[in-house]
Every structure is written in C-alpha cells, then in structure tokens.
Short mmCIF file of C-alpha atoms in Angstrom, two decimals:
data_model
loop_
_atom_site.label_atom_id
_atom_site.label_comp_id
_atom_site.label_asym_id
_atom_site.label_seq_id
_atom_site.Cartn_x
_atom_site.Cartn_y
_atom_site.Cartn_z
CA LYS L 193 7.77 -1.25 22.82
CA ASN L 194 9.51 2.12 22.87
CA ASP L 195 13.05 1.02 22.02
CA GLY L 196 14.00 4.17 20.11
CA LYS L 197 13.88 2.39 16.74
CA ILE L 198 11.73 3.45 13.81
CA ASN L 199 8.31 1.95 13.29
CA SER L 200 7.63 3.92 10.12
CA ALA L 201 9.40 6.68 8.22
CA GLY L 202 6.77 6.73 5.51
CA ASN L 203 5.18 3.54 4.19
CA ILE L 204 5.90 1.46 1.08
CA VAL L 205 3.32 0.05 -1.32
CA HIS L 206 4.41 -2.83 -3.52
CA ILE L 207 3.18 -3.50 -7.06
CA SER L 208 1.25 -6.44 -5.60
CA GLY L 209 -0.68 -4.04 -3.38
CA LEU L 210 1.11 -5.28 -0.27
CA SER L 211 2.17 -2.49 2.05
CA TRP L 212 4.58 -2.16 4.95
CA CYS L 213 6.38 0.35 7.16
CA GLY L 214 9.32 2.08 5.51
CA GLY L 215 12.47 2.36 7.61
CA TYR L 216 11.18 -0.29 10.01
CA ASN L 217 13.55 -1.03 12.92
CA GLN L 218 16.14 1.46 11.70
CA ASN L 219 17.92 4.07 13.80
CA PRO L 220 16.22 7.50 13.63
CA LYS L 221 19.67 9.07 13.16
CA GLN L 222 19.61 7.73 9.60
CA TYR L 223 16.92 10.32 8.86
CA ILE L 224 18.31 13.81 9.34
CA LYS L 225 16.69 15.74 6.49
CA GLN L 226 13.13 16.34 5.42
CA GLN L 227 12.39 14.09 2.47
CA GLU L 228 9.59 13.17 0.14
CA VAL L 229 7.87 9.81 0.57
CA GLN L 230 5.13 8.16 -1.46
CA HIS L 231 2.91 6.98 1.38
CA LEU L 232 2.28 8.00 4.97
CA SER L 233 1.59 5.91 8.06
CA GLY L 234 -1.86 6.17 9.59
CA ALA L 235 -0.20 5.90 13.03
CA CYS L 236 0.77 9.56 12.75
CA LEU L 237 0.23 12.03 9.92
CA MET L 238 -0.74 15.65 9.48
CA ILE L 239 -2.72 17.04 6.57
CA ARG L 240 -4.25 20.44 5.96
CA ARG L 241 -7.99 20.47 6.52
CA SER L 242 -8.53 22.05 3.10
CA VAL L 243 -6.51 19.31 1.39
CA LEU L 244 -8.32 16.55 3.27
CA LYS L 245 -11.60 18.08 2.17
CA ARG L 246 -10.43 18.18 -1.46
CA ALA L 247 -9.48 14.51 -1.17
CA GLY L 248 -12.94 13.62 0.08
CA GLY L 249 -11.91 12.96 3.68
CA MET L 250 -10.54 9.73 5.09
CA PRO L 251 -11.45 6.72 2.91
CA GLU L 252 -14.49 4.87 4.20
CA GLY L 253 -15.10 1.14 4.53
CA TYR L 254 -11.64 0.07 5.72
CA PHE L 255 -12.11 0.22 9.52
CA MET L 256 -8.36 -0.38 9.85
CA TYR L 257 -5.39 -1.21 7.60
CA TYR L 258 -4.85 0.31 4.16
CA GLU L 259 -6.86 3.45 4.87
CA ASP L 260 -3.50 5.29 5.07
CA ALA L 261 -2.33 3.75 1.78
CA ALA L 262 -5.62 4.75 0.15
CA LEU L 263 -5.44 8.34 1.41
CA SER L 264 -1.78 8.67 0.42
CA SER L 265 -2.39 7.30 -3.07
CA GLN L 266 -5.40 9.58 -3.50
CA LEU L 267 -3.16 12.54 -2.66
CA ASN L 268 -0.59 11.20 -5.12
CA LEU L 269 -3.29 11.02 -7.79
CA MET L 270 -4.05 14.69 -7.14
CA GLY L 271 -0.43 15.56 -7.83
CA LEU L 272 0.36 16.46 -4.22
CA LYS L 273 3.65 15.69 -2.49
CA LEU L 274 4.03 13.84 0.81
CA GLY L 275 6.99 13.96 3.13
CA ILE L 276 8.44 13.25 6.56
CA VAL L 277 9.89 15.63 9.14
CA PRO L 278 12.71 13.79 10.97
CA LYS L 279 12.55 16.06 14.03
CA ALA L 280 8.92 15.07 14.63
CA HIS L 281 8.97 11.86 16.71
CA VAL L 282 5.88 10.02 17.91
CA VAL L 283 5.92 6.90 20.08
CA HIS L 284 3.78 4.14 18.57
CA GLU L 285 2.90 1.15 20.72
CA TYR L 286 3.20 -1.49 18.04
CA ASP L 287 3.17 -5.26 17.70
CA TYR L 288 3.56 -6.83 14.25
CA ALA L 289 1.94 -10.12 15.34
CA LYS L 290 -1.23 -10.74 13.34
CA SER L 291 -4.49 -12.02 14.78
CA THR L 292 -7.18 -13.68 12.67
CA MET L 293 -9.13 -10.43 12.37
CA LYS L 294 -6.00 -8.47 11.49
CA TRP L 295 -5.33 -10.85 8.59
CA PHE L 296 -8.98 -10.53 7.54
CA TYR L 297 -8.80 -6.74 7.26
CA ILE L 298 -5.38 -6.74 5.61
CA GLU L 299 -6.49 -9.24 2.97
CA ARG L 300 -9.86 -7.61 2.26
CA ASN L 301 -8.64 -4.04 2.34
CA ARG L 302 -5.79 -4.69 -0.08
CA TYR L 303 -8.40 -5.64 -2.69
CA LEU L 304 -10.48 -2.59 -1.78
CA TYR L 305 -7.48 -0.26 -2.02
CA VAL L 306 -6.38 -1.50 -5.45
CA ILE L 307 -9.88 -1.47 -6.94
CA THR L 308 -10.89 1.96 -5.67
CA VAL L 309 -7.65 3.92 -6.01
CA TRP L 310 -5.35 2.51 -8.68
CA PRO L 311 -5.89 3.96 -12.19
CA LEU L 312 -7.44 1.45 -14.59
CA LEU L 313 -4.38 1.35 -16.84
CA VAL L 314 -2.14 0.60 -13.85
CA ILE L 315 -4.39 -2.33 -12.90
CA ALA L 316 -4.40 -3.54 -16.52
CA LEU L 317 -0.60 -3.36 -16.81
CA LEU L 318 -0.03 -5.15 -13.51
CA LEU L 319 -2.91 -7.63 -13.81
CA PRO L 320 -0.81 -10.69 -14.85
CA TYR L 321 1.53 -9.99 -11.95
CA LEU L 322 -1.35 -9.41 -9.52
CA ILE L 323 -2.94 -12.73 -10.50
CA LEU L 324 0.34 -14.57 -10.01
CA VAL L 325 0.90 -12.97 -6.61
CA GLU L 326 -2.67 -13.69 -5.55
CA ALA L 327 -2.22 -17.37 -6.38
CA GLY L 328 0.90 -17.36 -4.21
CA LEU L 329 -0.91 -15.64 -1.35
CA TRP L 330 -3.71 -18.23 -1.46
CA ALA L 331 -1.04 -20.94 -1.23
CA VAL L 332 0.66 -19.20 1.70
CA SER L 333 -2.66 -18.72 3.51
CA THR L 334 -3.33 -22.44 3.16
CA ILE L 335 0.11 -23.41 4.45
CA GLU L 336 -0.19 -21.03 7.41
CA GLY L 337 -3.71 -22.15 8.31
CA ARG L 338 -5.43 -18.93 7.21
CA PHE L 339 -7.36 -20.33 4.25
CA LEU L 340 -10.78 -19.84 5.87
CA SER L 341 -9.90 -16.28 6.87
CA LYS L 342 -8.88 -15.48 3.29
CA ILE L 343 -12.17 -16.90 1.99
CA LYS L 344 -14.07 -14.68 4.44
CA ALA L 345 -11.99 -11.64 3.42
CA SER L 346 -12.66 -12.32 -0.26
CA ALA L 347 -16.38 -12.80 0.34
CA SER L 348 -16.56 -9.59 2.34
CA PHE L 349 -14.82 -7.70 -0.48
CA VAL L 350 -17.23 -9.09 -3.08
CA LYS L 351 -20.13 -7.65 -1.06
CA MET L 352 -18.38 -4.27 -1.10
CA VAL L 353 -17.79 -4.18 -4.87
CA PRO L 354 -20.89 -2.10 -5.79
CA GLU L 355 -19.97 0.58 -3.26
CA ALA L 356 -16.29 0.30 -4.21
CA ILE L 357 -17.15 1.10 -7.83
CA LYS L 358 -18.98 4.26 -6.73
CA ILE L 359 -16.01 5.30 -4.60
CA ARG L 360 -13.67 4.59 -7.50
CA ARG L 361 -15.55 6.92 -9.83
CA THR L 362 -15.25 9.75 -7.32
CA VAL L 363 -11.56 9.10 -6.62
CA GLN L 364 -10.56 8.88 -10.28
CA LYS L 365 -12.26 12.20 -11.08
CA ARG L 366 -9.61 13.88 -8.92
CA LYS L 367 -6.70 12.31 -10.82
CA THR L 368 -4.29 14.80 -12.37
CA ILE L 369 -1.18 12.65 -12.87
CA THR L 370 -0.23 10.14 -15.56
CA THR L 371 -0.13 6.36 -15.32
CA TYR L 372 3.65 6.60 -15.49
CA LYS L 373 3.77 8.95 -12.52
CA PHE L 374 1.51 6.71 -10.42
CA LEU L 375 3.61 3.64 -11.21
CA LEU L 376 6.63 5.47 -9.80
CA SER L 377 4.83 5.69 -6.44
CA LEU L 378 4.87 1.88 -6.19
CA SER L 379 7.85 -0.33 -5.36
CA PRO L 380 8.80 -3.54 -7.21
CA VAL L 381 10.98 -4.77 -4.33
CA LEU L 382 10.07 -6.71 -1.19
CA ASN L 383 12.71 -5.58 1.29
CA THR L 384 11.28 -5.33 4.79
CA LEU L 385 12.21 -7.21 7.94
CA GLN L 386 8.48 -7.46 8.65
CA LEU L 387 8.23 -10.08 5.91
CA GLY L 388 11.44 -11.92 6.76
CA SER L 389 15.00 -11.98 5.47
CA LYS L 390 15.64 -9.85 2.36
CA SER L 391 17.44 -12.75 0.70
CA LYS L 392 14.22 -14.75 1.03
CA PHE L 393 12.71 -12.71 -1.81
CA SER L 394 15.73 -12.35 -4.13
CA ALA L 395 14.21 -14.43 -6.96
CA VAL L 396 10.79 -12.80 -6.56
CA ASN L 397 12.38 -9.35 -6.60
CA ALA L 398 14.32 -10.11 -9.77
CA VAL L 399 11.12 -11.05 -11.61
CA SER L 400 9.19 -8.14 -10.08
CA LYS L 401 11.78 -5.55 -11.08
CA PHE L 402 11.93 -6.89 -14.64
CA TYR L 403 8.14 -6.83 -15.04
CA TYR L 404 7.86 -3.42 -13.37
CA ARG L 405 10.50 -1.98 -15.67
CA ILE L 406 8.55 -3.11 -18.73
CA CYS L 407 5.37 -1.50 -17.37
CA VAL L 408 7.17 1.76 -16.56
CA LEU L 409 8.81 1.97 -19.97
CA TRP L 410 5.49 1.34 -21.72
CA ALA L 411 3.67 3.91 -19.59
CA GLN L 412 6.44 6.44 -20.19
CA SER L 413 6.16 6.03 -23.95
CA VAL L 414 2.39 6.65 -24.26
#
C-alpha cells in the first residue's frame, strides 16, 4: 500500500547471495542527498541506453527476481557507479508475502545470479560460507513446508547450467574491477525487517562479518 514509507532506496546483496530492499519501511526524509548504492531495485531504475547496451541488455533467463541484482552487479563489474536520487519518488504496489512460485524463482535465480555474475575468485573465497548457508536454507525450507519447491528450483537451475556458463563467459569479459572491489559491493550483515527482527541474526552476523573480513583482507593483499 502507499503509506509513504520506503520500499527500496537501493537494494542490498548479502555474501550468501540473498538480496533485499535497502531502506525498507524507513521514512523518505532520512534520504535527503544523492548517494551511491551498490544495487538498484528493478521496481524503478534508469540507465543510459548506451550503458545498457554495453552491459549486454537486461539479463535473460530470470523472468522475475534477481534480474536487478544481476544487472547491478554487472555494472559494478564494469567499474560503473550506481546511485539514488532522493527527490525521485515512485509508488510501488508491493506485498512481501511469498507464493510458491515466488519462492521458486527466488531460490533458482539466486543460484543463477551467483554462477553467472560473481567473479570466480569471489565464489572460491565464499564457497565454504555459501555451502553452510545453503544447508541452512534447505533446513528452513523443510521446516516451512517448501522442500518440494526448493527441489524444483534446484532442478530447474541444473537444466540452465550450460546456458549459464555461456552467459558467465560473456559477463566476465566485461569485468574491469578487482576481486577486492567486488567483495565490497556485498554485505556481510543480515539487517532487514523483511527477514525478521535484527536481533534474530546477531550470532549469524558475527560469524559472517568475521569470515567476510578475512576474505576482504586476503583479496586486498593479492
């Protein structure tokens, strides 16, 4: 509903590949200056036609969810900056409730996004963490009755792997930034109301920040 609160003031992508709306449910008055963000929301964004062409157009294969994260990260890889203009307001009819198909696309497209866009060294550095998180997500999907949906999402992704590899090759050819720089575009902290109380993830965030710091320091040193 249009309650005057923020849906997204730029999106966040976590080191697990999870993504959410930055500034969710905040007062727009908290954003008074133009500022750089790492990821844009597909609900409303503007991009020069020439830049979109350089980036290869909107990422294909997603249908919905994560196509904005993929495009934003591809622009990051190209060394381009993204930002928000606080005076530009757009009403977004939005409901966070997730249907079965919504979960399917979110689960499948997170895999697709990571595999096609993230630099290989970033995936290698974060792989132990990604495996741990994935085990947790399988457990959560079982508890919440979404186990079958997650199996279908995984199976659908497996079918897309050959094409995803082709897309990856094209995307990575445009990369101009370092592994260190790309890592800085990701967040180690789960801190959105969309996922529940912030205190709910305090232990997870402590581990995530420690692991992320090690990865960043290593990437900075090479």
